[in-house]
Short mmCIF file of C-alpha atoms in Angstrom, two decimals:
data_model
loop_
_atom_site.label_atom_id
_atom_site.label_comp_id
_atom_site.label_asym_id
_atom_site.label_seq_id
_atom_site.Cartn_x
_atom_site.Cartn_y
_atom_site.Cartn_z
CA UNK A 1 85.38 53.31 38.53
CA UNK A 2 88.78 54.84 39.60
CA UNK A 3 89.01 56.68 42.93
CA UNK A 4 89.62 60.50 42.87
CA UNK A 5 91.63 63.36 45.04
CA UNK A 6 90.67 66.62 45.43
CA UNK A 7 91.88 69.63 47.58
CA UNK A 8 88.62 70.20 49.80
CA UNK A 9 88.76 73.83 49.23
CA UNK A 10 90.10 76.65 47.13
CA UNK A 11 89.83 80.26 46.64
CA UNK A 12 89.77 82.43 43.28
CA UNK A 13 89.53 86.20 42.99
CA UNK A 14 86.72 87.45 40.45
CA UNK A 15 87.68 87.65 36.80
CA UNK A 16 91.14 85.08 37.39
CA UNK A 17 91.04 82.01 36.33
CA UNK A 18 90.34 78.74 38.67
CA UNK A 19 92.17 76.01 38.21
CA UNK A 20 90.80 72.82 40.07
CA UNK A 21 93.14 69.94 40.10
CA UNK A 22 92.04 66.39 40.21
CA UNK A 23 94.48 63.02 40.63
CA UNK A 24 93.15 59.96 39.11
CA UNK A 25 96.45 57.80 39.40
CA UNK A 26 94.60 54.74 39.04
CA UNK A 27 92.53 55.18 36.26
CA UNK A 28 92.14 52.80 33.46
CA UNK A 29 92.13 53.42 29.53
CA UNK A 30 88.34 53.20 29.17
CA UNK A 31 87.70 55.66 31.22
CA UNK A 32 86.73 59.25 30.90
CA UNK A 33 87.36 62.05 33.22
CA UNK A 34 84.08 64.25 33.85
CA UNK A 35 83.11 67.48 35.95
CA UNK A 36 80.35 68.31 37.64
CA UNK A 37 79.76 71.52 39.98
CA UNK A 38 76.60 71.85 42.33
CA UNK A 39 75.85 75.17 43.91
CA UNK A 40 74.14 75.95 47.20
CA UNK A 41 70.86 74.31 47.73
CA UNK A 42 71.18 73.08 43.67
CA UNK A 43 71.31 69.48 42.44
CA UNK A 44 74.52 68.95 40.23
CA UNK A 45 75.45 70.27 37.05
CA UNK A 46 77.30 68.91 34.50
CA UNK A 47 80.50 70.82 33.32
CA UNK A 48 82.87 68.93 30.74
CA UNK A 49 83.96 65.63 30.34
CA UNK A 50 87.19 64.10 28.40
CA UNK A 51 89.13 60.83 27.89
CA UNK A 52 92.54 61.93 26.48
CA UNK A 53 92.24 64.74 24.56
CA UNK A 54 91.82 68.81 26.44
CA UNK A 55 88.45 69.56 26.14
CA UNK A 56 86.61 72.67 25.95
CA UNK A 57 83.01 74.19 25.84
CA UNK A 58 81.18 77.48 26.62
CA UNK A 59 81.79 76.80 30.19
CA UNK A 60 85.47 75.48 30.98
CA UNK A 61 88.12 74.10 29.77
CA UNK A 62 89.74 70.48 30.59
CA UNK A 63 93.80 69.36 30.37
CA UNK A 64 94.34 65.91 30.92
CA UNK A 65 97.92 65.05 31.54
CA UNK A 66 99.44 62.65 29.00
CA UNK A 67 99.74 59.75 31.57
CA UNK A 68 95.82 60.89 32.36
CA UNK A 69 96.55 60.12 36.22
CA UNK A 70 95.35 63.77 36.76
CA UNK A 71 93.36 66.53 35.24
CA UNK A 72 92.63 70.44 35.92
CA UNK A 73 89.57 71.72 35.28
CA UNK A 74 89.81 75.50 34.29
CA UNK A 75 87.14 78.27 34.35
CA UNK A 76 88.75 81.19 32.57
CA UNK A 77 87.30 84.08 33.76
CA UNK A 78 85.89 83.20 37.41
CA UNK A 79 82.62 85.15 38.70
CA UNK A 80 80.74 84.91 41.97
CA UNK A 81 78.39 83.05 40.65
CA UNK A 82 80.69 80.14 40.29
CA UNK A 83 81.11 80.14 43.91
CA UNK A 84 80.27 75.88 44.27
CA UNK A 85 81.46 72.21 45.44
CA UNK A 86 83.49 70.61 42.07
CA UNK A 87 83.11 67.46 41.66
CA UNK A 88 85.79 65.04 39.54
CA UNK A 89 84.57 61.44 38.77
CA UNK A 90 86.02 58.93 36.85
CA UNK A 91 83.79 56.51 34.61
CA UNK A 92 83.90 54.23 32.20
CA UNK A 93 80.95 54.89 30.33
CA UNK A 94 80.85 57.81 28.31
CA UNK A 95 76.75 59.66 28.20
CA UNK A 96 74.46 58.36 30.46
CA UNK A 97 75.57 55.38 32.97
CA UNK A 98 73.37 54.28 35.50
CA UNK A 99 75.33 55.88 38.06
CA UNK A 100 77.74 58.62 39.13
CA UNK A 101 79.79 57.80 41.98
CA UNK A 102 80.68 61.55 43.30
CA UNK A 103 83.11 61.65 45.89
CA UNK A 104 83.29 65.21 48.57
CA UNK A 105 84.38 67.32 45.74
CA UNK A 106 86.32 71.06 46.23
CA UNK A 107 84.48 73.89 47.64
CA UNK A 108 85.57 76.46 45.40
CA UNK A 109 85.07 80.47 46.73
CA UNK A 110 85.47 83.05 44.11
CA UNK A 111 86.61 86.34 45.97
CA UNK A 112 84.76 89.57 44.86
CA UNK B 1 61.45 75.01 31.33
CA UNK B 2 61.91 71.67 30.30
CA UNK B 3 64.30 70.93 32.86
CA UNK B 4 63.80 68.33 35.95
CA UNK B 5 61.34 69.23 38.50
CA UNK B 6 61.08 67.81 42.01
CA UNK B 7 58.24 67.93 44.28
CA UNK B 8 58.15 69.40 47.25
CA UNK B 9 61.19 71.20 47.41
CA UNK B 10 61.22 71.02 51.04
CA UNK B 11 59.50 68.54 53.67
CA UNK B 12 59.57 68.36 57.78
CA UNK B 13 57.52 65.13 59.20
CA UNK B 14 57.93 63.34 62.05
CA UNK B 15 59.49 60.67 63.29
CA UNK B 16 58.07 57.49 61.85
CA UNK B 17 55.79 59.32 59.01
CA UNK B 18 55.26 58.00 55.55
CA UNK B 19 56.89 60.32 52.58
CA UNK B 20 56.59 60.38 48.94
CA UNK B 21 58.74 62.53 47.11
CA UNK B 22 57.95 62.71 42.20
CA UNK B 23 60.14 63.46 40.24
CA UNK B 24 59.24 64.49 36.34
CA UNK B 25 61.68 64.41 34.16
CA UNK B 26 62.78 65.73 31.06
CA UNK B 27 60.10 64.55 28.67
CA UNK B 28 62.43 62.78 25.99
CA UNK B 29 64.88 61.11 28.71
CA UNK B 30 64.28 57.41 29.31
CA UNK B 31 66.47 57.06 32.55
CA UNK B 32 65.99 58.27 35.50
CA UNK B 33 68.11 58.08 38.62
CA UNK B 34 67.51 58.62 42.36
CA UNK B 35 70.48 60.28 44.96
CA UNK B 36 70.72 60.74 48.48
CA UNK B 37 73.12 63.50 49.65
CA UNK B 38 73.91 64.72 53.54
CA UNK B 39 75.89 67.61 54.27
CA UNK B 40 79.03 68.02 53.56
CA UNK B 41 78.76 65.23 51.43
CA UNK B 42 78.71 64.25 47.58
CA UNK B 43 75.63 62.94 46.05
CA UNK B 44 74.91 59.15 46.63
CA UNK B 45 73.77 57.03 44.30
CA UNK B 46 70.26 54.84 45.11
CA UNK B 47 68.08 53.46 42.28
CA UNK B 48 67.51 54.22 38.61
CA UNK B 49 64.98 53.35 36.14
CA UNK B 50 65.33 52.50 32.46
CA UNK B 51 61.65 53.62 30.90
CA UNK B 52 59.36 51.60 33.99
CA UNK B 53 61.69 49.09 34.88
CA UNK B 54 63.85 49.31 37.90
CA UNK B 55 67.36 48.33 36.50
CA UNK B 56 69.24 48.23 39.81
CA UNK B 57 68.90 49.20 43.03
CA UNK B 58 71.99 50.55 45.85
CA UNK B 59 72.65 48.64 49.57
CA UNK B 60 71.87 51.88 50.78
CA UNK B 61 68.08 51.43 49.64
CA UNK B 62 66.70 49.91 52.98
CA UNK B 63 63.47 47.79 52.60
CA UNK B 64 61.90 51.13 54.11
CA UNK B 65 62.43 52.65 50.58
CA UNK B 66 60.40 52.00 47.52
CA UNK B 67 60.76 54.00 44.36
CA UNK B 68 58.56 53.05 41.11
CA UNK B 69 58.14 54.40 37.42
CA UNK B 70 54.76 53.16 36.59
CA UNK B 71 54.41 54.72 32.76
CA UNK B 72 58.06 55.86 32.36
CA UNK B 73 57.40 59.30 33.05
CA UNK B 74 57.39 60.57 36.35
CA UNK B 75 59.08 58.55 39.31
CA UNK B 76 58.10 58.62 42.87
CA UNK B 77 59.99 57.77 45.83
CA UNK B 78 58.63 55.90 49.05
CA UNK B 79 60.08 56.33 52.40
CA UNK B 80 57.99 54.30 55.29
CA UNK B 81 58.54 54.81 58.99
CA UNK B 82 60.91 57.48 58.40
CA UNK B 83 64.20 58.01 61.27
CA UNK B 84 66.26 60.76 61.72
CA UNK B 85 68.71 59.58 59.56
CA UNK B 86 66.65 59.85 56.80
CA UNK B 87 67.28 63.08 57.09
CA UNK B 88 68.90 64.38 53.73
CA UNK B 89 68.64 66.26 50.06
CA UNK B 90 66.94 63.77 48.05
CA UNK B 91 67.68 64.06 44.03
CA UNK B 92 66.57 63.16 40.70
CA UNK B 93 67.92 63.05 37.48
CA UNK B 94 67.36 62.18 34.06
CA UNK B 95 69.18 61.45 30.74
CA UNK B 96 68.31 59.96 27.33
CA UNK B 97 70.38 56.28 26.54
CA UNK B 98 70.44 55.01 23.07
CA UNK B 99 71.87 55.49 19.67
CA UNK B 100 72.25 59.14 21.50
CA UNK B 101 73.55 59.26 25.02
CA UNK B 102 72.91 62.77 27.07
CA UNK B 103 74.56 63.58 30.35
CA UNK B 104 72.66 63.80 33.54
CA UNK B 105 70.67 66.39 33.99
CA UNK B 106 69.51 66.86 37.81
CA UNK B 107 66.99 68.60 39.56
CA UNK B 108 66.85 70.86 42.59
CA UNK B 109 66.45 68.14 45.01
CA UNK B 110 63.80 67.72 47.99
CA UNK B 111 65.12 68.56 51.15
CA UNK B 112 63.43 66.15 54.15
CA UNK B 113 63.72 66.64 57.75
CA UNK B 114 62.94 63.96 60.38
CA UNK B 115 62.29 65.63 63.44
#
């Protein structure tokens, strides 16, 4: 699976949206670009995941750039309560794989 | 809630004790995976079962860890002679494979202390 790079930490004020970037320069054309968060003392939860097309769901949305080398992860409206590590991985398997490889992720601090 | 459940959520022994952490999860989900994660780190990636069988295992599974899924249900996980680098969140997860593919749903970890 590709490597990724994230910043190691970012802030957001309440109600703005976050915007977590994520460079995957290396990434190859079966592979799919997926988000996980985990929050304090939490195991991992799974957020989006895309291969080329912008993605959305009830929880965030996902722009992959048209080279896909990176990707931004967007949560519209930010609350405390998405106060967590974000974590980008690249796979090659889309739905369950026998293994994430999560790297140290971005510590993301929504500001009240 | 149907969602994975890890017991106990938290566990001090001592040095050189015998652990076993289960893991149940989600009743319709085939796979299950162990992690290892130490602070300030992500999630690392140990073992994982498809139904009983043991499919493959990570270097950083020492002979010291054994992990087994005797019905395909719940999953435990082993650790002899613990050390005080076994000190770490350990987690489970668990996602259906097959003509339909889930994501990986985790649960809240068990947190082990080697004093």
């Amino acid at each position: 699976d590709a490597k990724t790079t994230q910043p190691p930490s970012m802030d957001c004020a309440e109600g703005r949206a976050a915007n977590l970037p994520c460079n995957h320069s290396t990434i190859s054309g079966n592979e799919y670009v997926y988000w996980y968060r985990q929050i304090h003392s939490q195991g991992p939860q799974y957020i989006i995941h895309g291969l080329k097309n912008n993605e959305t769901n009830e929880m965030a949305s996902l722009i992959i750039t048209e080279d896909r080398k990176s990707s931004t992860l967007i949560l519209p409206h930010a609350t405390l309560r998405d106060t967590a590590v974000y974590y980008c991985i690249v796979r090659a398997v889309a739905g369950s794989a026998r293994q994430l490889t999560f790297g140290s992720g971005t510590q993301l601090t929504v500001l009240p | 809630d149907t969602g994975v459940s890890q017991n106990p959520r938290h566990k001090i022994t001592k040095r050189g004790q015998n652990v076993t952490f289960r893991c149940d999860p989600i009743s319709e989900h085939n796979r299950l995976y162990w992690y290892r994660q130490t602070l300030g780190q992500g999630p690392e990636f140990l073992t994982y079962f498809q139904n009983e069988a043991q499919l493959e295992k990570s270097r950083l599974l020492s002979d010291r860890f054994s992990a087994e899924r005797p019905k395909g249900s719940f999953s435990t996980l082993e650790i002899q002679r613990t050390e005080q680098g076994d000190s770490a969140m350990y987690l489970c997860a668990s996602s259906l494979h097959g003509p339909s593919n889930t994501e990986a749903f985790f649960g809240q970890g068990t947190r082990l202390t080697v004093v």
